[in-house]
mmCIF file of C-alpha atoms in Angstrom:
data_model
loop_
_atom_site.group_PDB
_atom_site.id
_atom_site.type_symbol
_atom_site.label_atom_id
_atom_site.label_comp_id
_atom_site.label_asym_id
_atom_site.label_seq_id
_atom_site.Cartn_x
_atom_site.Cartn_y
_atom_site.Cartn_z
ATOM 1 C CA UNK A 506 224.748 44.468 66.639
ATOM 2 C CA UNK A 507 225.439 44.464 63.286
ATOM 3 C CA UNK A 508 222.879 46.522 61.025
ATOM 4 C CA UNK A 509 222.555 47.321 57.319
ATOM 5 C CA UNK A 510 223.478 50.842 56.775
ATOM 6 C CA UNK A 511 220.929 53.467 57.640
ATOM 7 C CA UNK A 512 220.377 57.006 56.347
ATOM 8 C CA UNK A 513 222.311 58.964 58.837
ATOM 9 C CA UNK A 514 220.724 62.393 57.737
ATOM 10 C CA UNK A 515 217.145 60.886 58.412
ATOM 11 C CA UNK A 516 218.222 59.830 61.719
ATOM 12 C CA UNK A 517 219.825 62.878 62.779
ATOM 13 C CA UNK A 518 216.758 65.011 61.539
ATOM 14 C CA UNK A 519 214.131 62.779 63.432
ATOM 15 C CA UNK A 520 216.409 62.730 66.722
ATOM 16 C CA UNK A 521 216.126 66.730 66.398
ATOM 17 C CA UNK A 522 212.280 66.930 65.775
ATOM 18 C CA UNK A 523 211.731 64.617 68.854
ATOM 19 C CA UNK A 524 214.393 66.283 71.103
ATOM 20 C CA UNK A 525 212.475 69.885 70.103
ATOM 21 C CA UNK A 526 208.984 68.082 70.882
ATOM 22 C CA UNK A 527 210.434 67.269 74.319
ATOM 23 C CA UNK A 528 212.000 70.710 75.047
ATOM 24 C CA UNK A 529 209.308 72.656 73.652
ATOM 25 C CA UNK A 530 206.329 70.866 75.156
ATOM 26 C CA UNK A 531 204.665 70.516 71.858
ATOM 27 C CA UNK A 532 204.316 66.979 70.025
ATOM 28 C CA UNK A 533 205.370 66.456 66.272
ATOM 29 C CA UNK A 534 204.444 64.826 63.243
ATOM 30 C CA UNK A 535 205.368 61.244 63.015
ATOM 31 C CA UNK A 536 208.993 60.807 61.869
ATOM 32 C CA UNK A 537 208.297 57.234 59.904
ATOM 33 C CA UNK A 538 208.158 59.481 56.810
ATOM 34 C CA UNK A 539 211.712 60.025 57.629
ATOM 35 C CA UNK A 540 212.712 56.677 58.849
ATOM 36 C CA UNK A 541 210.583 54.254 56.802
ATOM 37 C CA UNK A 542 207.313 52.824 58.628
ATOM 38 C CA UNK A 543 209.153 49.462 59.212
ATOM 39 C CA UNK A 544 212.997 50.493 59.501
ATOM 40 C CA UNK A 545 213.673 49.191 62.918
ATOM 41 C CA UNK A 546 217.275 49.592 62.743
ATOM 42 C CA UNK A 547 216.902 53.322 61.842
ATOM 43 C CA UNK A 548 214.401 53.800 64.416
ATOM 44 C CA UNK A 549 216.977 52.350 67.184
ATOM 45 C CA UNK A 550 219.502 54.593 65.848
ATOM 46 C CA UNK A 551 217.264 57.489 66.490
ATOM 47 C CA UNK A 552 216.839 56.158 69.868
ATOM 48 C CA UNK A 553 220.329 55.572 70.392
ATOM 49 C CA UNK A 554 221.211 59.130 69.373
ATOM 50 C CA UNK A 555 218.813 60.966 71.802
ATOM 51 C CA UNK A 556 220.471 58.637 74.611
ATOM 52 C CA UNK A 557 223.670 60.038 73.564
ATOM 53 C CA UNK A 558 222.438 63.259 74.065
ATOM 54 C CA UNK A 559 221.060 62.912 77.291
ATOM 55 C CA UNK A 560 223.960 61.103 78.901
ATOM 56 C CA UNK A 561 226.188 63.975 77.350
ATOM 57 C CA UNK A 562 223.954 66.428 79.509
ATOM 58 C CA UNK A 563 224.589 64.171 82.479
ATOM 59 C CA UNK A 564 221.695 62.137 82.713
ATOM 60 C CA UNK A 565 222.137 58.654 84.249
ATOM 61 C CA UNK A 566 220.805 55.215 83.023
ATOM 62 C CA UNK A 567 219.122 53.144 85.625
ATOM 63 C CA UNK A 568 217.469 50.468 83.712
ATOM 64 C CA UNK A 569 215.195 49.572 80.742
ATOM 65 C CA UNK A 570 211.544 49.173 79.893
ATOM 66 C CA UNK A 571 209.816 46.647 77.606
ATOM 67 C CA UNK A 572 207.108 48.031 75.527
ATOM 68 C CA UNK A 573 204.550 46.361 73.506
ATOM 69 C CA UNK A 574 204.490 42.841 75.256
ATOM 70 C CA UNK A 575 200.652 42.942 75.747
ATOM 71 C CA UNK A 576 198.360 41.749 72.872
ATOM 72 C CA UNK A 577 195.765 44.623 74.059
ATOM 73 C CA UNK A 578 198.549 47.451 73.483
ATOM 74 C CA UNK A 579 199.655 45.887 70.535
ATOM 75 C CA UNK A 580 196.015 46.076 69.125
ATOM 76 C CA UNK A 581 195.779 49.812 70.516
ATOM 77 C CA UNK A 582 198.933 50.872 68.633
ATOM 78 C CA UNK A 583 198.692 48.816 65.545
ATOM 79 C CA UNK A 584 201.958 46.903 65.966
ATOM 80 C CA UNK A 585 202.803 43.398 66.231
ATOM 81 C CA UNK A 586 206.208 43.106 68.437
ATOM 82 C CA UNK A 587 208.184 44.413 71.487
ATOM 83 C CA UNK A 588 210.290 47.227 71.739
ATOM 84 C CA UNK A 589 212.641 48.520 74.460
ATOM 85 C CA UNK A 590 213.732 51.915 75.692
ATOM 86 C CA UNK A 591 215.956 53.515 78.115
ATOM 87 C CA UNK A 592 215.236 54.426 81.814
ATOM 88 C CA UNK A 593 216.851 57.413 83.370
ATOM 89 C CA UNK A 594 217.221 58.052 86.683
ATOM 90 C CA UNK A 595 214.988 61.350 86.718
ATOM 91 C CA UNK A 596 212.206 59.403 85.110
ATOM 92 C CA UNK A 597 211.669 57.442 88.431
ATOM 93 C CA UNK A 598 209.107 59.629 90.429
ATOM 94 C CA UNK A 599 208.281 57.247 93.158
ATOM 95 C CA UNK A 600 209.665 59.383 95.987
ATOM 96 C CA UNK A 601 207.368 62.606 94.836
ATOM 97 C CA UNK A 602 204.001 63.378 96.372
ATOM 98 C CA UNK A 603 202.340 63.778 92.989
ATOM 99 C CA UNK A 604 203.496 62.897 89.304
ATOM 100 C CA UNK A 605 204.264 65.957 87.661
ATOM 101 C CA UNK A 606 202.072 66.409 84.799
ATOM 102 C CA UNK A 607 204.197 69.352 83.520
ATOM 103 C CA UNK A 608 206.589 67.167 82.544
ATOM 104 C CA UNK A 609 204.481 65.053 80.138
ATOM 105 C CA UNK A 610 202.444 65.860 76.926
ATOM 106 C CA UNK A 611 199.597 63.137 76.477
ATOM 107 C CA UNK A 612 200.428 60.768 79.182
ATOM 108 C CA UNK A 613 198.648 57.288 79.764
ATOM 109 C CA UNK A 614 199.463 54.678 82.502
ATOM 110 C CA UNK A 615 200.328 50.978 82.560
ATOM 111 C CA UNK A 616 200.506 48.491 85.388
ATOM 112 C CA UNK A 617 203.529 46.400 85.174
ATOM 113 C CA UNK A 618 205.901 44.066 87.181
ATOM 114 C CA UNK A 619 209.240 45.825 87.677
ATOM 115 C CA UNK A 620 212.477 43.638 88.125
ATOM 116 C CA UNK A 621 215.399 44.731 90.038
ATOM 117 C CA UNK A 622 218.493 42.742 88.880
ATOM 118 C CA UNK A 623 221.478 41.601 91.155
ATOM 119 C CA UNK A 624 223.476 40.062 88.061
ATOM 120 C CA UNK A 625 224.951 41.278 84.894
ATOM 121 C CA UNK A 626 223.052 39.647 81.795
ATOM 122 C CA UNK A 627 226.130 40.308 79.453
ATOM 123 C CA UNK A 628 227.747 36.926 78.776
ATOM 124 C CA UNK A 629 227.252 33.462 78.181
ATOM 125 C CA UNK A 630 223.942 31.625 77.781
ATOM 126 C CA UNK A 631 220.684 33.603 78.741
ATOM 127 C CA UNK A 632 218.860 30.427 79.806
ATOM 128 C CA UNK A 633 215.397 30.604 81.526
ATOM 129 C CA UNK A 634 217.317 29.343 85.018
ATOM 130 C CA UNK A 635 219.799 32.364 84.476
ATOM 131 C CA UNK A 636 217.203 35.125 83.821
ATOM 132 C CA UNK A 637 215.283 34.097 87.159
ATOM 133 C CA UNK A 638 218.702 33.928 89.198
ATOM 134 C CA UNK A 639 219.854 37.363 87.895
ATOM 135 C CA UNK A 640 216.250 38.792 89.418
ATOM 136 C CA UNK A 641 216.989 40.249 92.977
ATOM 137 C CA UNK A 642 213.325 41.154 93.630
ATOM 138 C CA UNK A 643 210.361 42.587 92.059
ATOM 139 C CA UNK A 644 207.654 45.264 92.869
ATOM 140 C CA UNK A 645 204.419 46.519 91.488
ATOM 141 C CA UNK A 646 205.132 49.279 89.083
ATOM 142 C CA UNK A 647 203.084 52.126 87.344
ATOM 143 C CA UNK A 648 204.888 53.254 83.545
ATOM 144 C CA UNK A 649 203.617 56.480 82.542
ATOM 145 C CA UNK A 650 204.036 56.228 78.964
ATOM 146 C CA UNK A 651 203.975 59.647 76.902
ATOM 147 C CA UNK A 652 204.595 60.291 73.364
ATOM 148 C CA UNK A 653 206.359 63.040 71.510
ATOM 149 C CA UNK A 654 204.339 62.098 68.594
ATOM 150 C CA UNK A 655 200.742 64.133 68.102
ATOM 151 C CA UNK A 656 197.850 62.409 69.009
ATOM 152 C CA UNK A 657 199.632 59.057 69.317
ATOM 153 C CA UNK A 658 199.438 58.496 65.631
ATOM 154 C CA UNK A 659 202.580 55.937 65.734
ATOM 155 C CA UNK A 660 203.987 53.215 64.083
ATOM 156 C CA UNK A 661 206.580 50.613 65.469
ATOM 157 C CA UNK A 662 209.275 52.919 64.033
ATOM 158 C CA UNK A 663 207.861 56.069 65.568
ATOM 159 C CA UNK A 664 207.650 54.810 69.175
ATOM 160 C CA UNK A 665 210.853 53.107 68.882
ATOM 161 C CA UNK A 666 212.770 56.192 67.960
ATOM 162 C CA UNK A 667 210.799 57.937 70.705
ATOM 163 C CA UNK A 668 212.361 56.008 73.227
ATOM 164 C CA UNK A 669 209.598 53.643 73.242
ATOM 165 C CA UNK A 670 207.194 56.005 74.059
ATOM 166 C CA UNK A 671 208.840 56.333 77.678
ATOM 167 C CA UNK A 672 207.619 59.095 80.128
ATOM 168 C CA UNK A 673 208.063 58.486 84.006
ATOM 169 C CA UNK A 674 207.715 55.585 86.263
ATOM 170 C CA UNK A 675 206.705 54.591 89.928
ATOM 171 C CA UNK A 676 207.649 51.703 92.053
ATOM 172 C CA UNK A 677 205.929 50.469 94.814
ATOM 173 C CA UNK A 678 208.018 49.570 97.960
ATOM 174 C CA UNK A 679 206.960 46.142 98.980
ATOM 175 C CA UNK A 680 209.489 43.686 97.224
ATOM 176 C CA UNK A 681 209.179 39.812 96.611
ATOM 177 C CA UNK A 682 211.783 37.443 95.288
ATOM 178 C CA UNK A 683 211.079 35.166 92.649
ATOM 179 C CA UNK A 684 211.029 32.437 95.371
ATOM 180 C CA UNK A 685 207.731 34.107 96.605
ATOM 181 C CA UNK A 686 205.720 34.242 93.703
ATOM 182 C CA UNK A 687 205.263 33.599 89.988
ATOM 183 C CA UNK A 688 205.061 36.548 87.793
ATOM 184 C CA UNK A 689 202.696 34.555 85.010
ATOM 185 C CA UNK A 690 200.225 33.803 87.722
ATOM 186 C CA UNK A 691 199.487 37.327 88.832
ATOM 187 C CA UNK A 692 196.402 39.198 88.029
ATOM 188 C CA UNK A 693 196.051 43.108 87.578
ATOM 189 C CA UNK A 694 193.345 45.601 88.348
ATOM 190 C CA UNK A 695 193.952 49.335 87.510
ATOM 191 C CA UNK A 696 191.615 51.943 88.781
ATOM 192 C CA UNK A 697 191.479 55.579 87.634
ATOM 193 C CA UNK A 698 189.775 57.751 90.268
ATOM 194 C CA UNK A 699 188.442 54.892 91.793
ATOM 195 C CA UNK A 700 186.805 53.232 88.912
ATOM 196 C CA UNK A 701 188.080 50.016 87.234
ATOM 197 C CA UNK A 702 189.425 50.893 83.836
ATOM 198 C CA UNK A 703 192.030 47.992 83.141
ATOM 199 C CA UNK A 704 192.373 44.482 83.860
ATOM 200 C CA UNK A 705 194.996 41.901 82.692
ATOM 201 C CA UNK A 706 197.590 38.910 83.861
ATOM 202 C CA UNK A 707 201.113 38.110 83.899
ATOM 203 C CA UNK A 708 200.211 35.870 81.204
ATOM 204 C CA UNK A 709 199.286 39.095 78.898
ATOM 205 C CA UNK A 710 202.896 39.919 79.010
ATOM 206 C CA UNK A 711 204.455 37.682 76.157
ATOM 207 C CA UNK A 712 202.834 34.523 78.127
ATOM 208 C CA UNK A 713 205.116 35.466 81.418
ATOM 209 C CA UNK A 714 206.909 38.733 82.139
ATOM 210 C CA UNK A 715 210.179 36.494 82.803
ATOM 211 C CA UNK A 716 210.008 36.125 78.955
ATOM 212 C CA UNK A 717 209.737 39.900 78.259
ATOM 213 C CA UNK A 718 213.166 39.991 80.264
ATOM 214 C CA UNK A 719 214.692 37.148 78.624
ATOM 215 C CA UNK A 720 213.896 38.736 75.284
ATOM 216 C CA UNK A 721 215.213 42.111 76.431
ATOM 217 C CA UNK A 722 218.319 40.495 77.884
ATOM 218 C CA UNK A 723 219.149 39.239 74.439
ATOM 219 C CA UNK A 724 218.249 42.161 72.519
ATOM 220 C CA UNK A 725 220.072 44.640 74.497
ATOM 221 C CA UNK A 726 223.212 42.421 74.552
ATOM 222 C CA UNK A 727 222.986 42.244 70.727
ATOM 223 C CA UNK A 728 222.685 46.158 70.520
ATOM 224 C CA UNK A 729 225.812 46.181 72.771
ATOM 225 C CA UNK A 730 224.206 47.604 76.126
ATOM 226 C CA UNK A 731 223.611 44.484 78.311
ATOM 227 C CA UNK A 732 221.571 44.494 81.248
ATOM 228 C CA UNK A 733 223.601 45.207 84.350
ATOM 229 C CA UNK A 734 223.180 44.501 88.122
ATOM 230 C CA UNK A 735 221.280 46.846 90.002
ATOM 231 C CA UNK A 736 219.177 48.133 87.102
ATOM 232 C CA UNK A 737 215.350 48.414 86.968
ATOM 233 C CA UNK A 738 213.355 46.466 84.317
ATOM 234 C CA UNK A 739 209.846 47.552 83.430
ATOM 235 C CA UNK A 740 208.519 44.112 82.029
ATOM 236 C CA UNK A 741 205.575 45.363 80.184
ATOM 237 C CA UNK A 742 201.877 46.259 80.620
ATOM 238 C CA UNK A 743 199.833 43.602 82.091
ATOM 239 C CA UNK A 744 196.533 45.158 80.448
ATOM 240 C CA UNK A 745 195.428 48.045 78.333
ATOM 241 C CA UNK A 746 196.955 51.504 79.126
ATOM 242 C CA UNK A 747 194.501 54.632 80.180
ATOM 243 C CA UNK A 748 194.983 58.312 79.671
ATOM 244 C CA UNK A 749 195.927 60.122 82.564
ATOM 245 C CA UNK A 750 195.286 63.778 82.525
ATOM 246 C CA UNK A 751 196.127 66.010 85.485
ATOM 247 C CA UNK A 752 194.204 65.384 88.336
ATOM 248 C CA UNK A 753 193.814 61.644 87.749
ATOM 249 C CA UNK A 754 194.282 59.387 90.652
ATOM 250 C CA UNK A 755 195.620 55.814 89.456
ATOM 251 C CA UNK A 756 195.649 52.783 91.453
ATOM 252 C CA UNK A 757 196.816 49.117 90.433
ATOM 253 C CA UNK A 758 196.361 46.063 92.299
ATOM 254 C CA UNK A 759 198.747 43.275 91.199
ATOM 255 C CA UNK A 760 198.224 39.883 93.106
ATOM 256 C CA UNK A 761 201.008 39.114 95.557
ATOM 257 C CA UNK A 762 203.089 42.335 94.856
ATOM 258 C CA UNK A 763 200.018 44.579 96.233
ATOM 259 C CA UNK A 764 199.070 48.241 95.309
ATOM 260 C CA UNK A 765 200.918 50.945 93.606
ATOM 261 C CA UNK A 766 199.518 54.439 93.461
ATOM 262 C CA UNK A 767 200.026 57.871 91.787
ATOM 263 C CA UNK A 768 198.335 61.057 91.783
ATOM 264 C CA UNK A 769 199.064 63.455 88.673
ATOM 265 C CA UNK A 770 199.092 67.084 89.607
ATOM 266 C CA UNK A 771 196.515 69.610 88.316
ATOM 267 C CA UNK A 772 199.284 71.399 86.261
ATOM 268 C CA UNK A 773 199.484 70.269 82.782
ATOM 269 C CA UNK A 774 202.732 70.577 80.401
ATOM 270 C CA UNK A 775 203.214 74.071 78.957
ATOM 271 C CA UNK A 776 206.424 75.044 76.569
ATOM 272 C CA UNK A 777 207.671 77.172 79.514
ATOM 273 C CA UNK A 778 207.560 74.187 82.016
ATOM 274 C CA UNK A 779 209.254 72.009 79.317
ATOM 275 C CA UNK A 780 212.209 74.395 78.501
ATOM 276 C CA UNK A 781 213.027 74.722 82.193
#
């Protein structure tokens, strides 16, 4: 994707600050003063630099996440458009007995529909029919968002630079194809310690989670990193996100897809753990 030139010094400085926040287990001040509150190109340049560093350290990309698709979440964060981030293999904690709270700084949970692709979305027209055909199956998912920015004091550039405030994710085992359900018709209820704390629907995600997938397919291709077969796409929150301090038990019910659960370990983040 062709962008106007960005301030490479500011991008490098912002990337170093966010990397240090993760390494040291301490959130940092917003990076928007370095990048400009509305300079999305610079923010994605920071995200790409942090991704490059992770790949150099041996990380493996397994998909993408779409953020800020729900009007409720946009209101929570004071932004008005979607964004995307990169999912790495070590972010998938579906197989763990507990979500490792020690890896997180200030986590919140969102219930989402995750799509797993069976075709690349790299070339040609990305029509609605082609987007649907590229989906192998869908599962209920929990995205555990996190922010390296202190107190979640974020603008759009802050969250984009910070890998769209990605943290960890949990995928349910029950799979459905798009012949078996319509994502836009789903309803969602999210419980924290058996108390209903968030509700929403498929229509809350850009009108249809498949619209979000289409937006991501186009945008990722423009950035030169198109979606590929086998990748997981977290399509965006179906309702407001909720805090998940250590010890929290989360359960989401998404109609047709069923339940997805997560228990957060009692141990909170520390600098020593983050450096381990």
